[in-house]
């Protein structure tokens, strides 16, 4: 009698990876331990995964290895969590890519800047990370790009770089995905835990595997899709914000020209359902919004006219120059008959980071403002409670200045005593680039006051 041998179907590499993720036996690697990668590494270590963190900066690795948080801004819970996962051994950090040879899942969190001239993405860091990772990449591993990149980057840049360095083939020997980060400095852990993610996989099965992984740390909706859609979603999100902020800034400029108050206009506009006019301000900074619209635009074919994104970028990039104009206005009022700025002019700039209660200075509008004022001959005194070189007592820092310019809405500035501020100044002028104070309060304190989108208000001054 003939017997039939029952052959069990082979378990696929993707199925093996899913099982490891479910059991939390998957080894995780995180490349890049900055504002994105560090909290990601800590969170996965917190829930029970063994994580290897990689960074090219030895000094950063030394600091993290000692359990010290290299991010200086106000990041609730991150320092304690980092110390905990380092002490427990769930997170190990190094500069040596060889430690990723056994990693089952690797996330890439490195910078993709855009060129200042042609606004095209530059992939030096990403290509370098892929080459180093590819040299040790094991069969069956999943590589997830969390960095924000131009649509098509995973297919055109990451895939060939990994295949060339590893000798492996994508979707046969290893897998690819994109799950762009959605965090902001000051809320890194909270954003990571509570904001939904888009998992774009090179196959539907890989997208589901990614979703299984992120559900371990994200208490929000996880959507699955293809890689290029995930890339598009993130760049579109930030381009949308840039365009909306530019619209608010342009309306603010119109309000100034007709003597109206943009904040009152905004309040009344937003009473209409489905209206959400953004806040105008002294400029847009940070790592994402000044860059990501260009990443989105760079994906367009030569037959696609790109007009709105460059226009919005131009409006927002020009806001520090407009703040300079406001400084000249208030100085002319406070110093009649004297050139607005000369070599005796002292201007205090409050805020050097780009974001309130953060030490992140990337693409800070304050830098552009300070450069313009110094080129005009003014002495610029900078204060920032979060940036080491500019810390100190804010009232002492503004002593004998001719005008104060608020560029960042740090909590310490929201609580300023304007009467005490006025008593320190040589001339009674305040330019409020973040609308922290009402004109009534400022003028009652004896200040000449202006903010973006409002007429200059004159207080009692001598």
Coordinates of C-alpha atoms in Angstrom, one line a residue:
X1 CA 0.0 0.0 0.0
X2 CA 1.4 3.4 -1.0
X3 CA 1.8 6.0 1.7
X4 CA 1.6 9.7 1.0
X5 CA 4.1 11.8 2.8
X6 CA 2.5 14.9 4.3
X7 CA 4.8 17.9 3.7
X8 CA 4.2 20.9 5.9
X9 CA 4.4 24.3 4.0
X10 CA 7.6 26.2 4.7
X11 CA 7.3 29.1 7.1
X12 CA 8.0 32.3 5.1
X13 CA 10.6 34.9 6.3
X14 CA 7.7 37.4 6.8
X15 CA 5.8 34.9 9.0
X16 CA 8.9 34.3 11.1
X17 CA 9.3 38.0 11.6
X18 CA 5.7 38.4 12.7
X19 CA 6.1 35.6 15.2
X20 CA 9.2 37.3 16.7
X21 CA 7.4 40.6 16.9
X22 CA 4.4 39.0 18.7
X23 CA 6.7 37.3 21.2
X24 CA 9.0 40.4 21.5
X25 CA 12.0 38.2 20.6
X26 CA 12.7 40.3 17.5
X27 CA 16.0 42.2 17.8
X28 CA 15.5 45.9 16.9
X29 CA 18.0 48.4 15.6
X30 CA 17.6 52.1 15.4
X31 CA 20.0 54.1 13.2
X32 CA 20.2 57.8 14.3
X33 CA 19.6 58.8 17.9
X34 CA 18.4 62.3 17.6
X35 CA 15.0 63.8 18.2
X36 CA 13.3 60.9 16.4
X37 CA 15.5 57.9 16.9
X38 CA 16.2 58.3 20.6
X39 CA 12.6 58.2 21.8
X40 CA 11.8 55.4 19.3
X41 CA 14.6 53.3 20.7
X42 CA 13.6 54.0 24.3
X43 CA 9.9 53.2 23.7
X44 CA 10.6 49.8 22.1
X45 CA 13.0 49.0 24.8
X46 CA 10.4 50.0 27.4
X47 CA 7.8 47.5 26.1
X48 CA 10.3 44.6 26.2
X49 CA 12.3 44.6 22.9
X50 CA 16.1 44.4 23.0
X51 CA 17.2 47.5 21.0
X52 CA 20.6 48.5 19.6
X53 CA 20.9 52.2 18.9
X54 CA 23.4 53.5 16.4
X55 CA 24.8 57.0 15.9
X56 CA 27.8 58.3 14.1
X57 CA 28.6 60.8 16.9
X58 CA 30.8 59.3 19.6
X59 CA 30.1 62.0 22.1
X60 CA 26.3 61.4 21.8
X61 CA 26.8 57.7 22.3
X62 CA 29.0 58.3 25.3
X63 CA 26.3 60.5 26.9
X64 CA 23.5 58.1 26.2
X65 CA 25.5 55.1 27.4
X66 CA 25.8 56.9 30.7
X67 CA 22.0 57.3 30.8
X68 CA 22.1 61.0 30.2
X69 CA 19.6 62.6 27.8
X70 CA 21.4 64.6 25.0
X71 CA 18.2 66.5 24.2
X72 CA 18.3 69.6 26.3
X73 CA 14.8 70.9 25.8
X74 CA 11.7 70.2 28.0
X75 CA 10.9 66.6 27.0
X76 CA 8.6 65.1 29.7
X77 CA 9.5 61.6 30.7
X78 CA 12.4 61.1 28.2
X79 CA 15.3 61.5 30.6
X80 CA 13.8 59.1 33.1
X81 CA 12.9 56.5 30.5
X82 CA 16.3 56.7 28.9
X83 CA 18.0 56.1 32.2
X84 CA 15.7 53.2 32.9
X85 CA 16.2 51.3 29.7
X86 CA 20.0 51.9 29.7
X87 CA 20.3 50.5 33.3
X88 CA 18.1 47.5 32.4
X89 CA 20.2 46.7 29.4
X90 CA 17.1 46.7 27.1
X91 CA 18.8 49.5 25.1
X92 CA 22.4 49.4 24.1
X93 CA 24.1 52.1 22.0
X94 CA 27.1 52.2 19.8
X95 CA 28.8 53.6 16.7
X96 CA 29.5 50.1 15.4
X97 CA 27.1 48.8 12.7
X98 CA 28.4 45.3 13.2
X99 CA 26.1 45.1 16.2
X100 CA 23.1 45.2 13.7
X101 CA 24.1 41.9 12.1
X102 CA 21.5 40.0 14.1
X103 CA 18.8 42.7 14.0
X104 CA 15.4 41.6 12.7
X105 CA 14.0 45.1 12.3
X106 CA 16.0 48.3 11.7
X107 CA 14.5 51.8 11.6
X108 CA 16.5 54.5 9.8
X109 CA 16.2 58.0 11.4
X110 CA 18.7 60.2 9.7
X111 CA 18.6 63.7 8.1
X112 CA 17.6 64.3 4.5
X113 CA 18.3 68.0 4.0
X114 CA 17.4 70.0 0.9
X115 CA 19.9 72.1 -1.1
X116 CA 19.7 75.8 -0.4
X117 CA 19.9 76.6 -4.1
X118 CA 17.9 74.1 -6.1
X119 CA 15.8 72.7 -3.1
X120 CA 16.5 69.1 -4.1
X121 CA 17.0 66.4 -1.5
X122 CA 20.6 65.4 -0.5
X123 CA 20.9 61.8 0.5
X124 CA 24.4 61.8 2.0
X125 CA 23.4 60.6 5.4
X126 CA 20.8 58.2 4.1
X127 CA 23.1 56.6 1.5
X128 CA 25.8 56.3 4.2
X129 CA 23.4 54.6 6.6
X130 CA 22.2 52.2 3.9
X131 CA 25.7 51.2 2.8
X132 CA 26.9 50.6 6.4
X133 CA 23.7 48.6 7.2
X134 CA 23.7 46.7 4.0
X135 CA 27.2 45.3 4.8
X136 CA 25.8 43.5 7.9
X137 CA 22.1 43.1 6.9
X138 CA 20.9 39.6 7.6
X139 CA 18.5 37.6 5.5
X140 CA 14.8 38.1 6.6
X141 CA 15.4 41.6 8.1
X142 CA 12.9 44.4 7.7
X143 CA 14.3 47.9 7.1
X144 CA 11.9 50.8 7.9
X145 CA 12.6 54.4 6.9
X146 CA 11.2 56.7 9.6
X147 CA 13.0 59.7 8.3
X148 CA 10.9 62.1 6.2
X149 CA 12.0 61.7 2.6
X150 CA 10.8 62.7 -0.9
X151 CA 8.2 60.4 -2.3
X152 CA 9.9 57.6 -4.2
X153 CA 13.1 57.6 -2.1
X154 CA 12.7 54.1 -0.6
X155 CA 12.4 52.7 -4.1
X156 CA 15.0 54.8 -5.9
X157 CA 17.6 55.3 -3.1
X158 CA 17.2 52.9 -0.2
X159 CA 16.4 49.7 -2.1
X160 CA 19.3 49.8 -4.6
X161 CA 21.7 51.0 -1.9
X162 CA 20.8 48.1 0.4
X163 CA 20.8 45.5 -2.4
X164 CA 24.2 46.6 -3.6
X165 CA 25.8 46.6 -0.1
X166 CA 24.2 43.4 1.0
X167 CA 24.0 41.2 -2.1
X168 CA 20.5 40.4 -1.0
X169 CA 17.2 41.1 -3.0
X170 CA 14.4 43.2 -1.7
X171 CA 11.1 41.3 -1.0
X172 CA 12.9 38.0 -1.3
X173 CA 15.8 38.2 1.1
X174 CA 14.9 41.3 3.1
X175 CA 11.9 43.7 3.3
X176 CA 11.3 47.4 3.1
X177 CA 8.9 49.9 4.6
X178 CA 8.3 53.5 5.3
X179 CA 6.7 54.8 8.5
X180 CA 7.4 58.5 8.7
X181 CA 7.7 60.0 12.2
X182 CA 5.1 62.4 13.5
X183 CA 6.8 63.9 16.6
X184 CA 7.6 67.5 17.7
X185 CA 10.3 68.7 20.1
X186 CA 8.8 69.2 23.5
X187 CA 6.3 66.3 23.0
X188 CA 8.5 63.5 21.6
X189 CA 7.2 60.7 23.8
X190 CA 3.6 61.9 23.9
X191 CA 3.5 62.2 20.1
X192 CA 5.1 58.8 19.6
X193 CA 2.5 57.2 21.9
X194 CA -0.7 58.9 20.9
X195 CA -0.4 60.0 17.3
X196 CA -1.4 57.5 14.6
X197 CA 1.1 56.1 12.1
X198 CA 1.0 55.2 8.4
X199 CA 2.8 52.0 7.7
X200 CA 3.8 51.7 4.1
X201 CA 5.1 48.3 3.2
X202 CA 6.8 46.9 0.1
X203 CA 4.0 44.3 0.1
X204 CA 0.6 44.3 1.9
X205 CA 1.9 41.5 4.2
X206 CA 4.9 43.7 5.2
X207 CA 2.7 46.6 5.9
X208 CA 0.7 44.5 8.3
X209 CA 3.9 43.3 9.9
X210 CA 4.9 46.9 10.4
X211 CA 1.5 47.7 11.9
X212 CA 2.0 44.8 14.3
X213 CA 5.3 46.2 15.4
X214 CA 4.1 49.8 15.9
X215 CA 1.0 48.7 17.8
X216 CA 3.4 47.7 20.6
X217 CA 4.1 51.4 21.3
X218 CA 1.4 53.5 19.6
X219 CA -2.0 53.8 21.2
X220 CA -3.7 55.3 18.2
X221 CA -4.8 54.3 14.7
X222 CA -2.3 52.5 12.5
X223 CA -3.0 52.6 8.8
X224 CA -1.4 50.3 6.3
X225 CA -0.6 51.2 2.7
X226 CA 2.2 51.1 0.1
X227 CA 5.5 52.8 0.6
X228 CA 5.1 55.8 -1.7
X229 CA 1.8 56.7 -0.2
X230 CA 3.3 56.7 3.2
X231 CA 6.1 59.0 2.0
X232 CA 3.5 61.3 0.3
X233 CA 1.3 61.5 3.4
X234 CA 4.1 62.9 5.6
X235 CA 5.5 65.4 3.1
X236 CA 1.9 66.5 2.3
X237 CA 1.1 67.0 6.0
X238 CA 3.9 69.5 6.5
X239 CA 3.5 71.2 3.1
X240 CA -0.2 71.8 4.1
X241 CA 0.9 73.4 7.4
X242 CA 3.4 75.6 5.5
X243 CA 0.8 76.8 3.0
X244 CA -1.7 77.5 5.8
X245 CA 0.8 79.5 7.9
X246 CA 1.8 81.4 4.8
X247 CA -1.8 82.3 4.2
X248 CA -2.1 83.6 7.8
X249 CA 1.1 85.6 7.4
X250 CA -0.1 87.2 4.2
X251 CA -3.4 88.1 5.7
X252 CA -1.5 89.6 8.7
X253 CA 0.5 91.8 6.3
X254 CA -2.8 93.0 4.7
X255 CA -4.2 93.8 8.2
X256 CA -1.2 95.9 9.0
X257 CA -1.6 97.9 5.8
X258 CA -5.2 98.7 6.5
X259 CA -4.9 99.2 10.3
X260 CA -6.8 96.1 11.4
X261 CA -6.1 93.3 13.9
X262 CA -5.3 90.0 12.3
X263 CA -6.1 88.1 15.5
X264 CA -9.6 89.5 15.7
X265 CA -10.0 88.6 12.0
X266 CA -8.8 85.1 12.6
X267 CA -11.1 84.7 15.6
X268 CA -14.2 85.7 13.6
X269 CA -13.2 83.6 10.5
X270 CA -12.8 80.5 12.6
X271 CA -16.3 80.8 14.0
X272 CA -17.5 79.6 10.6
X273 CA -17.7 75.8 10.4
X274 CA -14.8 74.1 8.6
X275 CA -12.6 77.2 8.8
X276 CA -9.3 76.9 10.5
X277 CA -7.1 79.9 9.8
X278 CA -3.7 79.3 11.3
X279 CA -1.7 81.7 13.5
X280 CA 0.6 84.2 11.9
X281 CA 4.1 84.6 13.3
X282 CA 7.7 85.8 13.1
X283 CA 8.8 82.9 10.9
X284 CA 8.7 79.1 10.4
X285 CA 11.6 77.1 11.6
X286 CA 12.6 73.6 12.6
X287 CA 13.7 70.5 10.8
X288 CA 10.4 69.7 9.0
X289 CA 8.3 72.5 7.7
X290 CA 11.1 74.5 5.9
X291 CA 12.2 71.3 4.2
X292 CA 9.4 68.9 3.7
X293 CA 7.4 71.0 1.2
X294 CA 10.5 70.9 -1.0
X295 CA 10.7 67.2 -0.6
X296 CA 7.1 66.9 -1.8
X297 CA 7.7 69.2 -4.7
X298 CA 10.9 67.4 -5.8
X299 CA 8.8 64.3 -6.6
X300 CA 6.8 66.1 -9.3
X301 CA 7.6 65.3 -12.9
X302 CA 8.9 68.0 -15.3
X303 CA 5.4 68.4 -16.7
X304 CA 3.8 69.3 -13.3
X305 CA 3.9 73.1 -12.6
X306 CA 4.7 73.7 -8.9
X307 CA 3.5 77.2 -7.9
X308 CA 1.8 77.1 -4.5
X309 CA 4.5 75.4 -2.5
X310 CA 7.4 77.8 -3.5
X311 CA 5.1 80.8 -3.0
X312 CA 4.3 79.7 0.6
X313 CA 8.0 79.0 1.3
X314 CA 8.8 82.5 0.1
X315 CA 6.2 84.2 2.3
X316 CA 7.3 82.3 5.4
X317 CA 11.0 82.7 4.8
X318 CA 10.5 86.5 4.5
X319 CA 8.9 86.9 7.9
X320 CA 12.1 87.6 9.8
X321 CA 12.8 90.4 7.3
X322 CA 9.3 91.8 8.1
X323 CA 10.1 91.7 11.8
X324 CA 13.2 93.8 11.0
X325 CA 10.8 96.4 9.4
X326 CA 8.7 96.4 12.6
X327 CA 11.8 97.0 14.6
X328 CA 12.7 100.0 12.5
X329 CA 9.1 101.3 12.9
X330 CA 9.2 101.3 16.7
X331 CA 12.7 102.6 16.9
X332 CA 11.7 105.6 14.7
X333 CA 8.9 106.4 17.1
X334 CA 11.0 106.0 20.2
X335 CA 14.0 107.9 18.8
X336 CA 12.6 110.8 16.7
X337 CA 15.2 112.6 14.6
X338 CA 17.7 109.8 15.0
X339 CA 18.5 107.1 12.4
X340 CA 16.6 104.0 13.4
X341 CA 19.7 101.9 13.8
X342 CA 23.3 103.0 14.3
X343 CA 26.4 101.6 16.0
X344 CA 24.9 102.6 19.4
X345 CA 21.6 100.7 19.0
X346 CA 21.1 97.7 21.3
X347 CA 18.4 95.2 20.4
X348 CA 17.4 92.3 22.6
X349 CA 16.1 89.2 20.8
X350 CA 14.2 86.8 23.1
X351 CA 14.3 83.3 21.8
X352 CA 16.9 81.5 19.7
X353 CA 15.4 78.1 19.3
X354 CA 12.7 77.7 16.7
X355 CA 10.1 76.2 19.1
X356 CA 8.8 77.2 22.5
X357 CA 10.3 75.4 25.5
X358 CA 12.8 73.6 23.3
X359 CA 16.5 73.8 22.7
X360 CA 16.1 72.9 19.0
X361 CA 17.7 75.7 16.9
X362 CA 17.4 74.1 13.5
X363 CA 16.4 76.7 10.9
X364 CA 15.4 79.2 13.6
X365 CA 13.9 82.4 12.3
X366 CA 15.9 84.2 15.0
X367 CA 19.1 83.4 13.2
X368 CA 17.9 85.3 10.1
X369 CA 16.7 88.2 12.1
X370 CA 19.9 88.6 14.2
X371 CA 22.0 88.4 11.0
X372 CA 20.0 91.3 9.4
X373 CA 20.1 93.4 12.5
X374 CA 23.8 93.0 12.9
X375 CA 24.4 93.8 9.2
X376 CA 22.6 97.1 9.8
X377 CA 25.0 97.9 12.6
X378 CA 23.0 97.1 15.7
X379 CA 24.4 95.2 18.8
X380 CA 22.1 92.2 19.3
X381 CA 21.7 90.7 22.8
X382 CA 20.2 87.2 22.7
X383 CA 18.3 85.4 25.5
X384 CA 17.0 81.9 25.5
X385 CA 16.2 79.8 28.6
X386 CA 16.8 76.5 26.8
X387 CA 19.9 77.3 24.7
X388 CA 23.0 77.0 26.8
X389 CA 25.0 79.9 25.5
X390 CA 22.0 82.3 25.8
X391 CA 20.7 81.4 29.3
X392 CA 20.5 83.9 32.1
X393 CA 18.2 86.4 33.7
X394 CA 16.0 87.9 31.0
X395 CA 15.6 91.3 32.8
X396 CA 19.4 91.6 33.2
X397 CA 19.9 90.7 29.6
X398 CA 17.7 93.4 28.2
X399 CA 19.3 96.1 30.4
X400 CA 19.8 99.4 28.4
X401 CA 18.4 98.0 25.2
X402 CA 16.4 100.2 22.8
X403 CA 13.9 97.5 21.7
X404 CA 12.9 94.0 22.7
X405 CA 11.9 91.5 20.1
X406 CA 10.0 88.3 21.2
X407 CA 10.7 85.6 18.6
X408 CA 9.8 82.4 20.5
X409 CA 6.8 81.8 22.8
X410 CA 8.8 80.3 25.7
X411 CA 6.8 80.0 28.9
X412 CA 9.2 82.4 30.7
X413 CA 8.3 85.1 28.1
X414 CA 4.6 84.6 28.5
X415 CA 5.0 85.5 32.1
X416 CA 7.1 88.6 31.6
X417 CA 6.4 91.6 33.9
X418 CA 6.1 94.3 31.2
X419 CA 6.5 97.1 33.7
X420 CA 9.7 95.6 35.0
X421 CA 10.8 95.0 31.4
X422 CA 10.1 98.7 30.6
X423 CA 12.1 99.9 33.6
X424 CA 15.2 98.1 32.2
X425 CA 15.0 99.5 28.7
X426 CA 16.8 102.6 27.4
X427 CA 13.9 103.1 24.9
X428 CA 10.4 101.8 25.6
X429 CA 9.8 99.5 22.5
X430 CA 8.5 96.0 22.2
X431 CA 8.0 94.0 19.0
X432 CA 6.0 90.9 19.9
X433 CA 6.6 88.4 17.1
X434 CA 4.3 85.7 18.7
X435 CA 1.5 87.9 20.0
X436 CA 2.1 86.9 23.6
X437 CA 0.6 90.2 25.0
X438 CA -2.3 92.5 24.2
X439 CA -1.5 96.0 23.0
X440 CA -3.6 97.3 25.9
X441 CA -1.4 95.6 28.5
X442 CA 1.8 96.7 26.7
X443 CA 0.8 100.3 26.4
X444 CA -0.4 100.5 29.9
X445 CA 3.1 99.4 30.9
X446 CA 4.5 102.4 29.0
X447 CA 5.7 100.5 25.9
X448 CA 5.5 101.2 22.3
X449 CA 4.1 97.9 21.1
X450 CA 3.6 96.1 17.8
X451 CA 3.0 92.6 16.8
X452 CA 2.6 91.0 13.4
X453 CA -0.7 91.8 11.8
X454 CA -1.6 94.8 14.0
X455 CA -1.0 98.5 13.9
X456 CA 1.7 100.0 16.2
X457 CA 0.3 101.0 19.6
X458 CA 1.8 103.8 21.5
X459 CA 2.1 103.8 25.3
X460 CA 2.9 106.7 27.6
X461 CA 6.7 107.1 27.3
X462 CA 9.3 109.6 27.7

